[in-house]
Amino acid sequence: MKFSTEELIDGIRSGNKRLIAKAITLVESKKAEHRTQAEELLKHIMPLTGNSIRVGITGVPGAGKSTFIENFGRLAIANGKKVAVLAIDPSSSINKGSILGDKTRMEELAKEENAFIRPSPSSGFLGGVANTTFETMMICEAAGYDYILIETVGVGQSEVLVSDITDVFLFLKIIGGGDELQGIKRGIMEMVDLIFINKVDKDNLQKAKNTRLELKRALDFIPPKEKGWKIPVLLGSTLYNEGLGEVYTKIYEFIDLKNKSNRFHEVRTQQAEKRFEYWVQEYILAMMKRSHSVEEAYLHHKKNASEMVSNPSSEAKIFVEKFLSKD
Ligand SMILES: Nc1nc2c(ncn2[C@@H]2O[C@H](COP(=O)(O)OP(=O)(O)OP(=O)(O)O)[C@@H](O)[C@H]2O)c(=O)[nH]1
Ligand SMILES: [Mg+2]
């Protein structure tokens, strides 16, 4: 890393986008010496973090997530806020593809002085995509960004990962033909705080209303995530900037409700605990593997597990018990 920790911290504090980007590259790095510098950096900026509204945005490919972020971000900026855009993409650590920047450049938002757009990490540090993104978020918060908008890219576990690091989870839904609820996993419905039915115009307004009705019925069967919060199902168009003001208001209402019930703090505490547990495992493994014989044993048992010589959990247990005393 060309820049000293002090230079990076000063850069973050003064909102220098180039240095913010360098600091993010640092926390994304897999190298042990970079990790040490990253820890030092994060320690210093810690008091400046935690003051943003963290919003996760999910929806099937093409639902309009990036378009939403582009226009919602500009709305927030018009309201005097600073907006950072990140992506969480578990697939990128596997195939190094689907970078947010390649797909949708968010050209208008990118021109804004008060916006910062960061493509998804090309590979997560030791595989912990949510944890790396969280640290990127800390850097953005220290740089004074009020809104952190996180687009889920890729499929599968990205919703879980994003809900692990955000305060509000928004689901963008498009009106499909036929069975409206097909493809909506129950799991997602249990995680969302706000639903926005997108691409609604005159021709399909009635269909959109039917979709809303079906969604509301489905939601009746799902235990509420936050007491006293009835998940709003809004209609609009991210492309033509319709209905985004309502989303803006609802997000504030939701945060307000969570603050009043102390759930805001409680959820963030639980999230931090999860990250602690993650890092404990990462660091134990990293420290153990510093020894050559441990690294060898690790690879040996991993191979046994992958070839199903025995049950992967047994291989893990044998490996750990070889090096850590049982009492
Ligand atoms: N008609 C209409 N088209 C829209 C609307 N919002 C987005 N689109 C279009 O839908 C397409 C996909 O939008 P994106 O914002 O890239 O969708 P996405 O969810 O980010 O897609 P992925 O990143 O590929 O998952 C683009 O061609 C948009 O212009 C809308 O409200 N109405
Ligand atoms: Mg997109």
CSV table of C-alpha atoms and ligand atoms in Angstrom, one decimal:
chain,number,residue,atom,x,y,z
A,1,MET,CA,0.0,0.0,0.0
A,2,LYS,CA,1.5,3.3,-1.2
A,3,PHE,CA,-0.4,5.3,1.3
A,4,SER,CA,0.3,5.5,5.0
A,5,THR,CA,-2.5,4.8,7.5
A,6,GLU,CA,-2.4,8.5,8.5
A,7,GLU,CA,-2.8,9.7,4.8
A,8,LEU,CA,-5.7,7.4,4.3
A,9,ILE,CA,-7.4,8.5,7.5
A,10,ASP,CA,-7.0,12.2,6.6
A,11,GLY,CA,-8.3,11.4,3.1
A,12,ILE,CA,-11.4,9.7,4.5
A,13,ARG,CA,-12.0,12.6,7.0
A,14,SER,CA,-11.8,15.2,4.3
A,15,GLY,CA,-14.0,13.2,1.9
A,16,ASN,CA,-11.3,12.6,-0.7
A,17,LYS,CA,-12.9,10.0,-3.0
A,18,ARG,CA,-9.6,8.8,-4.4
A,19,LEU,CA,-8.3,8.0,-0.9
A,20,ILE,CA,-11.6,6.6,0.2
A,21,ALA,CA,-11.3,4.2,-2.7
A,22,LYS,CA,-7.7,3.3,-1.7
A,23,ALA,CA,-8.8,2.6,1.9
A,24,ILE,CA,-11.6,0.3,0.6
A,25,THR,CA,-9.1,-1.6,-1.5
A,26,LEU,CA,-7.0,-2.0,1.6
A,27,VAL,CA,-9.9,-3.6,3.6
A,28,GLU,CA,-10.7,-5.8,0.7
A,29,SER,CA,-7.1,-7.1,0.4
A,30,LYS,CA,-6.3,-10.7,1.3
A,31,LYS,CA,-2.7,-10.0,2.3
A,32,ALA,CA,-1.8,-10.3,6.0
A,33,GLU,CA,0.2,-7.1,6.1
A,34,HIS,CA,-2.7,-5.2,4.4
A,35,ARG,CA,-5.1,-6.7,7.0
A,36,THR,CA,-2.9,-5.4,9.8
A,37,GLN,CA,-3.0,-1.9,8.3
A,38,ALA,CA,-6.7,-2.2,7.7
A,39,GLU,CA,-7.3,-3.0,11.4
A,40,GLU,CA,-5.2,0.0,12.4
A,41,LEU,CA,-7.2,2.3,10.0
A,42,LEU,CA,-10.6,1.0,11.2
A,43,LYS,CA,-9.6,1.5,14.8
A,44,HIS,CA,-8.9,5.1,14.2
A,45,ILE,CA,-12.1,5.9,12.2
A,46,MET,CA,-14.3,3.9,14.5
A,47,PRO,CA,-15.6,6.9,16.4
A,48,LEU,CA,-16.8,8.4,13.1
A,49,THR,CA,-18.9,5.4,12.1
A,50,GLY,CA,-22.4,4.3,12.7
A,51,ASN,CA,-24.3,7.4,11.7
A,52,SER,CA,-25.8,6.5,8.4
A,53,ILE,CA,-29.0,4.8,7.3
A,54,ARG,CA,-28.0,1.5,5.8
A,55,VAL,CA,-30.4,0.3,3.1
A,56,GLY,CA,-30.3,-3.0,1.4
A,57,ILE,CA,-32.0,-3.4,-2.0
A,58,THR,CA,-33.0,-6.7,-3.5
A,59,GLY,CA,-35.0,-8.0,-6.4
A,60,VAL,CA,-34.7,-10.3,-9.4
A,61,PRO,CA,-32.2,-9.4,-12.1
A,62,GLY,CA,-33.7,-6.5,-14.1
A,63,ALA,CA,-36.2,-5.5,-11.4
A,64,GLY,CA,-34.7,-2.0,-11.5
A,65,LYS,CA,-32.4,-2.0,-8.4
A,66,SER,CA,-29.7,0.1,-10.1
A,67,THR,CA,-32.3,2.4,-11.5
A,68,PHE,CA,-33.8,2.8,-8.1
A,69,ILE,CA,-30.5,3.6,-6.6
A,70,GLU,CA,-29.7,6.1,-9.3
A,71,ASN,CA,-32.9,8.1,-8.7
A,72,PHE,CA,-33.4,7.5,-5.0
A,73,GLY,CA,-29.8,8.5,-4.5
A,74,ARG,CA,-30.4,11.8,-6.3
A,75,LEU,CA,-33.5,12.4,-4.3
A,76,ALA,CA,-31.6,12.0,-1.1
A,77,ILE,CA,-28.9,14.3,-2.4
A,78,ALA,CA,-31.5,16.9,-3.2
A,79,ASN,CA,-32.5,16.6,0.4
A,80,GLY,CA,-29.0,17.5,1.5
A,81,LYS,CA,-27.7,14.0,2.1
A,82,LYS,CA,-24.5,12.3,1.0
A,83,VAL,CA,-25.0,8.9,-0.6
A,84,ALA,CA,-22.6,5.9,-1.0
A,85,VAL,CA,-23.5,3.0,-3.2
A,86,LEU,CA,-22.1,-0.4,-2.7
A,87,ALA,CA,-22.8,-3.9,-4.0
A,88,ILE,CA,-22.9,-7.2,-2.3
A,89,ASP,CA,-22.1,-10.0,-4.6
A,90,PRO,CA,-21.3,-13.5,-3.3
A,91,SER,CA,-20.9,-14.8,-6.9
A,92,SER,CA,-18.1,-12.4,-7.6
A,93,SER,CA,-15.8,-14.2,-5.2
A,94,ILE,CA,-16.4,-17.3,-7.2
A,95,ASN,CA,-16.2,-16.2,-10.8
A,96,LYS,CA,-14.9,-12.7,-10.4
A,97,GLY,CA,-17.7,-11.4,-12.6
A,98,SER,CA,-20.8,-9.3,-12.4
A,99,ILE,CA,-19.3,-6.0,-11.2
A,100,LEU,CA,-21.9,-3.4,-10.5
A,101,GLY,CA,-20.0,-0.8,-12.5
A,102,ASP,CA,-20.0,-3.0,-15.6
A,103,LYS,CA,-23.7,-3.5,-15.7
A,104,THR,CA,-25.2,-0.1,-14.8
A,105,ARG,CA,-23.0,2.8,-14.4
A,106,MET,CA,-25.6,5.0,-12.6
A,107,GLU,CA,-24.3,7.8,-14.8
A,108,GLU,CA,-26.4,10.6,-13.4
A,109,LEU,CA,-25.7,9.7,-9.8
A,110,ALA,CA,-22.0,9.3,-10.5
A,111,LYS,CA,-21.8,12.9,-11.6
A,112,GLU,CA,-23.0,14.1,-8.2
A,113,GLU,CA,-20.4,15.6,-5.9
A,114,ASN,CA,-22.2,14.0,-2.9
A,115,ALA,CA,-22.3,10.5,-4.3
A,116,PHE,CA,-19.7,7.8,-4.1
A,117,ILE,CA,-20.2,4.6,-6.1
A,118,ARG,CA,-18.1,1.5,-5.4
A,119,PRO,CA,-18.3,-1.6,-7.6
A,120,SER,CA,-18.6,-4.9,-5.8
A,121,PRO,CA,-15.4,-6.4,-4.5
A,122,SER,CA,-13.8,-8.6,-7.1
A,123,SER,CA,-13.2,-11.2,-4.4
A,124,GLY,CA,-14.1,-11.2,-0.7
A,125,PHE,CA,-11.4,-11.2,1.9
A,126,LEU,CA,-11.1,-14.8,3.0
A,127,GLY,CA,-14.6,-15.3,1.6
A,128,GLY,CA,-16.4,-13.0,3.9
A,129,VAL,CA,-18.3,-10.8,1.5
A,130,ALA,CA,-20.7,-9.3,4.1
A,131,ASN,CA,-17.8,-8.5,6.4
A,132,THR,CA,-15.7,-6.8,3.8
A,133,THR,CA,-18.7,-4.8,2.7
A,134,PHE,CA,-19.4,-3.8,6.3
A,135,GLU,CA,-15.9,-2.4,6.6
A,136,THR,CA,-16.3,-0.5,3.3
A,137,MET,CA,-19.5,0.9,4.8
A,138,MET,CA,-17.6,2.0,8.0
A,139,ILE,CA,-15.1,3.9,5.7
A,140,CYS,CA,-18.0,5.6,3.9
A,141,GLU,CA,-19.7,6.6,7.2
A,142,ALA,CA,-16.4,8.1,8.5
A,143,ALA,CA,-16.3,10.0,5.2
A,144,GLY,CA,-19.6,11.6,6.1
A,145,TYR,CA,-22.1,9.6,3.9
A,146,ASP,CA,-25.6,9.7,5.4
A,147,TYR,CA,-27.1,6.9,3.2
A,148,ILE,CA,-25.4,3.7,2.3
A,149,LEU,CA,-27.4,1.9,-0.5
A,150,ILE,CA,-26.4,-1.7,-1.0
A,151,GLU,CA,-27.5,-3.5,-4.2
A,152,THR,CA,-27.6,-7.2,-4.0
A,153,VAL,CA,-26.0,-8.7,-7.1
A,154,GLY,CA,-26.1,-12.3,-8.0
A,155,VAL,CA,-28.5,-14.8,-6.5
A,156,GLY,CA,-28.8,-17.1,-3.6
A,157,GLN,CA,-27.4,-16.0,-0.3
A,158,SER,CA,-26.9,-12.3,-1.1
A,159,GLU,CA,-30.2,-11.4,0.6
A,160,VAL,CA,-29.1,-13.0,3.9
A,161,LEU,CA,-25.7,-11.3,3.6
A,162,VAL,CA,-27.1,-7.9,3.0
A,163,SER,CA,-29.7,-8.1,5.7
A,164,ASP,CA,-26.9,-8.9,8.1
A,165,ILE,CA,-25.4,-5.5,7.6
A,166,THR,CA,-28.3,-3.1,7.0
A,167,ASP,CA,-31.1,-1.3,8.9
A,168,VAL,CA,-33.7,-1.4,6.2
A,169,PHE,CA,-34.3,-4.0,3.6
A,170,LEU,CA,-36.2,-3.0,0.5
A,171,PHE,CA,-37.6,-5.5,-2.0
A,172,LEU,CA,-38.2,-4.4,-5.6
A,173,LYS,CA,-40.9,-6.5,-7.3
A,174,ILE,CA,-41.9,-6.4,-10.9
A,175,ILE,CA,-45.3,-7.5,-12.1
A,176,GLY,CA,-44.9,-11.0,-13.6
A,177,GLY,CA,-47.4,-12.8,-15.7
A,178,GLY,CA,-49.4,-15.6,-14.1
A,179,ASP,CA,-48.6,-16.6,-10.6
A,180,GLU,CA,-47.4,-13.5,-8.9
A,181,LEU,CA,-45.9,-15.1,-5.9
A,182,GLN,CA,-44.0,-17.7,-7.8
A,183,GLY,CA,-40.3,-17.2,-7.3
A,184,ILE,CA,-40.7,-15.2,-4.2
A,185,LYS,CA,-39.0,-17.2,-1.6
A,186,ARG,CA,-40.6,-17.2,1.8
A,187,GLY,CA,-37.2,-16.4,3.2
A,188,ILE,CA,-37.1,-13.1,1.4
A,189,MET,CA,-40.5,-12.1,2.6
A,190,GLU,CA,-39.4,-12.7,6.2
A,191,MET,CA,-36.5,-10.3,5.7
A,192,VAL,CA,-38.1,-7.4,4.0
A,193,ASP,CA,-39.2,-4.1,5.6
A,194,LEU,CA,-40.5,-2.4,2.6
A,195,ILE,CA,-41.8,-3.6,-0.8
A,196,PHE,CA,-41.9,-1.5,-4.0
A,197,ILE,CA,-43.7,-2.7,-7.0
A,198,ASN,CA,-41.7,-1.2,-9.9
A,199,LYS,CA,-42.4,-0.4,-13.6
A,200,VAL,CA,-46.0,0.5,-12.9
A,201,ASP,CA,-47.6,2.8,-15.5
A,202,LYS,CA,-51.2,3.3,-16.8
A,203,ASP,CA,-51.4,0.1,-18.7
A,204,ASN,CA,-50.6,-2.2,-15.9
A,205,LEU,CA,-51.9,-0.2,-12.9
A,206,GLN,CA,-54.7,-2.7,-12.3
A,207,LYS,CA,-52.3,-5.7,-12.5
A,208,ALA,CA,-50.0,-3.9,-10.1
A,209,LYS,CA,-52.8,-3.4,-7.6
A,210,ASN,CA,-53.7,-7.1,-7.9
A,211,THR,CA,-50.0,-7.9,-7.2
A,212,ARG,CA,-50.1,-5.7,-4.2
A,213,LEU,CA,-53.2,-7.4,-2.9
A,214,GLU,CA,-51.6,-10.8,-3.3
A,215,LEU,CA,-48.4,-9.6,-1.6
A,216,LYS,CA,-50.4,-8.2,1.3
A,217,ARG,CA,-52.3,-11.5,1.7
A,218,ALA,CA,-49.0,-13.4,1.7
A,219,LEU,CA,-47.6,-11.0,4.2
A,220,ASP,CA,-50.5,-11.8,6.6
A,221,PHE,CA,-49.1,-15.3,7.0
A,222,ILE,CA,-45.6,-14.1,7.9
A,223,PRO,CA,-44.8,-13.1,11.5
A,224,PRO,CA,-43.8,-9.4,11.6
A,225,LYS,CA,-40.1,-8.8,11.9
A,226,GLU,CA,-40.7,-5.5,13.7
A,227,LYS,CA,-43.5,-5.1,16.2
A,228,GLY,CA,-45.9,-2.4,15.1
A,229,TRP,CA,-44.7,-2.3,11.5
A,230,LYS,CA,-47.0,-3.3,8.7
A,231,ILE,CA,-44.8,-3.8,5.7
A,232,PRO,CA,-45.8,-1.1,3.2
A,233,VAL,CA,-46.3,-2.3,-0.4
A,234,LEU,CA,-45.8,0.8,-2.6
A,235,LEU,CA,-46.3,1.2,-6.3
A,236,GLY,CA,-44.2,3.3,-8.7
A,237,SER,CA,-41.6,3.6,-11.3
A,238,THR,CA,-37.9,3.9,-10.6
A,239,LEU,CA,-37.2,4.9,-14.2
A,240,TYR,CA,-39.8,7.8,-14.3
A,241,ASN,CA,-39.1,8.7,-10.7
A,242,GLU,CA,-42.6,8.0,-9.4
A,243,GLY,CA,-43.2,6.8,-5.9
A,244,LEU,CA,-39.7,7.3,-4.7
A,245,GLY,CA,-40.6,10.1,-2.3
A,246,GLU,CA,-42.9,7.7,-0.5
A,247,VAL,CA,-40.1,5.2,-0.1
A,248,TYR,CA,-38.0,8.0,1.3
A,249,THR,CA,-40.7,8.9,3.9
A,250,LYS,CA,-41.3,5.3,4.8
A,251,ILE,CA,-37.7,4.6,5.4
A,252,TYR,CA,-37.6,7.5,8.0
A,253,GLU,CA,-40.9,6.2,9.6
A,254,PHE,CA,-39.3,2.8,9.9
A,255,ILE,CA,-36.1,4.0,11.4
A,256,ASP,CA,-38.1,6.1,13.8
A,257,LEU,CA,-40.2,3.2,14.9
A,258,LYS,CA,-37.1,1.0,15.4
A,259,ASN,CA,-35.4,3.8,17.4
A,260,LYS,CA,-38.4,4.2,19.7
A,261,SER,CA,-38.5,0.5,20.5
A,262,ASN,CA,-34.7,0.3,20.9
A,263,ARG,CA,-34.7,-2.3,18.1
A,264,PHE,CA,-32.4,-0.1,16.0
A,265,HIS,CA,-29.6,-0.5,18.5
A,266,GLU,CA,-30.5,-4.1,19.3
A,267,VAL,CA,-30.3,-5.3,15.7
A,268,ARG,CA,-27.0,-3.5,15.2
A,269,THR,CA,-25.7,-5.2,18.3
A,270,GLN,CA,-26.7,-8.6,17.0
A,271,GLN,CA,-25.1,-7.9,13.7
A,272,ALA,CA,-21.9,-6.8,15.3
A,273,GLU,CA,-21.8,-10.1,17.3
A,274,LYS,CA,-22.2,-12.1,14.1
A,275,ARG,CA,-19.2,-10.3,12.6
A,276,PHE,CA,-17.2,-10.9,15.7
A,277,GLU,CA,-17.9,-14.6,15.5
A,278,TYR,CA,-16.9,-14.6,11.9
A,279,TRP,CA,-13.6,-12.8,12.5
A,280,VAL,CA,-12.7,-15.1,15.5
A,281,GLN,CA,-13.0,-18.1,13.1
A,282,GLU,CA,-11.0,-16.3,10.4
A,283,TYR,CA,-8.2,-15.3,12.7
A,284,ILE,CA,-7.9,-18.6,14.5
A,285,LEU,CA,-7.6,-20.4,11.2
A,286,ALA,CA,-5.2,-17.8,9.8
A,287,MET,CA,-2.9,-18.0,12.9
A,288,MET,CA,-3.0,-21.8,12.9
A,289,LYS,CA,-2.0,-22.0,9.2
A,290,ARG,CA,1.0,-19.9,9.9
A,291,SER,CA,2.7,-23.1,10.9
A,292,HIS,CA,3.8,-25.2,8.0
A,293,SER,CA,2.7,-28.5,9.5
A,294,VAL,CA,-0.7,-27.1,10.4
A,295,GLU,CA,-1.2,-25.8,6.8
A,296,GLU,CA,-0.2,-29.2,5.5
A,297,ALA,CA,-2.7,-31.0,7.8
A,298,TYR,CA,-5.3,-28.5,6.9
A,299,LEU,CA,-4.9,-29.2,3.2
A,300,HIS,CA,-4.8,-32.9,3.8
A,301,HIS,CA,-8.1,-32.9,5.7
A,302,LYS,CA,-9.7,-30.5,3.3
A,303,LYS,CA,-8.8,-32.9,0.5
A,304,ASN,CA,-10.3,-35.9,2.5
A,305,ALA,CA,-13.4,-33.8,3.0
A,306,SER,CA,-13.7,-32.8,-0.6
A,307,GLU,CA,-13.2,-36.4,-1.8
A,308,MET,CA,-15.7,-37.5,0.9
A,309,VAL,CA,-13.1,-39.9,2.3
A,310,SER,CA,-15.1,-39.2,5.4
A,311,ASN,CA,-17.8,-36.8,6.5
A,312,PRO,CA,-16.5,-33.1,6.1
A,313,SER,CA,-17.5,-32.3,9.7
A,314,SER,CA,-15.5,-35.3,11.0
A,315,GLU,CA,-12.5,-34.1,9.0
A,316,ALA,CA,-12.8,-30.6,10.4
A,317,LYS,CA,-13.1,-32.0,14.0
A,318,ILE,CA,-10.0,-34.3,13.5
A,319,PHE,CA,-8.0,-31.4,12.1
A,320,VAL,CA,-8.9,-29.0,15.0
A,321,GLU,CA,-8.4,-31.6,17.7
A,322,LYS,CA,-5.0,-32.4,16.4
A,323,PHE,CA,-3.8,-28.9,17.2
A,324,LEU,CA,-6.1,-27.6,20.0
A,325,SER,CA,-6.3,-29.3,23.3
A,326,LYS,CA,-9.7,-30.6,24.2
A,327,ASP,CA,-9.8,-29.3,27.7
B,1,LIG,N1,-40.5,0.8,-17.9
B,1,LIG,C1,-39.7,0.8,-16.9
B,1,LIG,N2,-38.4,0.3,-17.0
B,1,LIG,C2,-37.6,0.3,-15.9
B,1,LIG,C3,-38.0,0.9,-14.7
B,1,LIG,N3,-37.0,0.8,-13.8
B,1,LIG,C4,-36.0,0.1,-14.5
B,1,LIG,N4,-36.3,-0.1,-15.8
B,1,LIG,C5,-35.5,-0.7,-16.8
B,1,LIG,O1,-35.3,-2.1,-16.5
B,1,LIG,C6,-34.0,-2.5,-16.9
B,1,LIG,C7,-33.2,-3.1,-15.7
B,1,LIG,O2,-33.0,-2.1,-14.8
B,1,LIG,P1,-31.8,-2.2,-13.7
B,1,LIG,O3,-31.9,-1.0,-12.9
B,1,LIG,O4,-30.5,-2.4,-14.4
B,1,LIG,O5,-32.2,-3.5,-12.9
B,1,LIG,P2,-31.4,-4.3,-11.8
B,1,LIG,O6,-32.3,-4.8,-10.9
B,1,LIG,O7,-30.3,-3.4,-11.3
B,1,LIG,O8,-30.7,-5.4,-12.7
B,1,LIG,P3,-29.5,-6.3,-12.3
B,1,LIG,O9,-28.4,-5.5,-11.7
B,1,LIG,O10,-29.1,-7.0,-13.6
B,1,LIG,O11,-30.0,-7.4,-11.3
B,1,LIG,C8,-33.3,-1.3,-17.5
B,1,LIG,O12,-33.4,-1.3,-18.9
B,1,LIG,C9,-34.1,-0.1,-16.9
B,1,LIG,O13,-34.1,1.0,-17.7
B,1,LIG,C10,-39.3,1.4,-14.6
B,1,LIG,O14,-39.8,1.9,-13.6
B,1,LIG,N5,-40.1,1.4,-15.7
B,2,MG,MG,-28.2,-3.6,-11.2
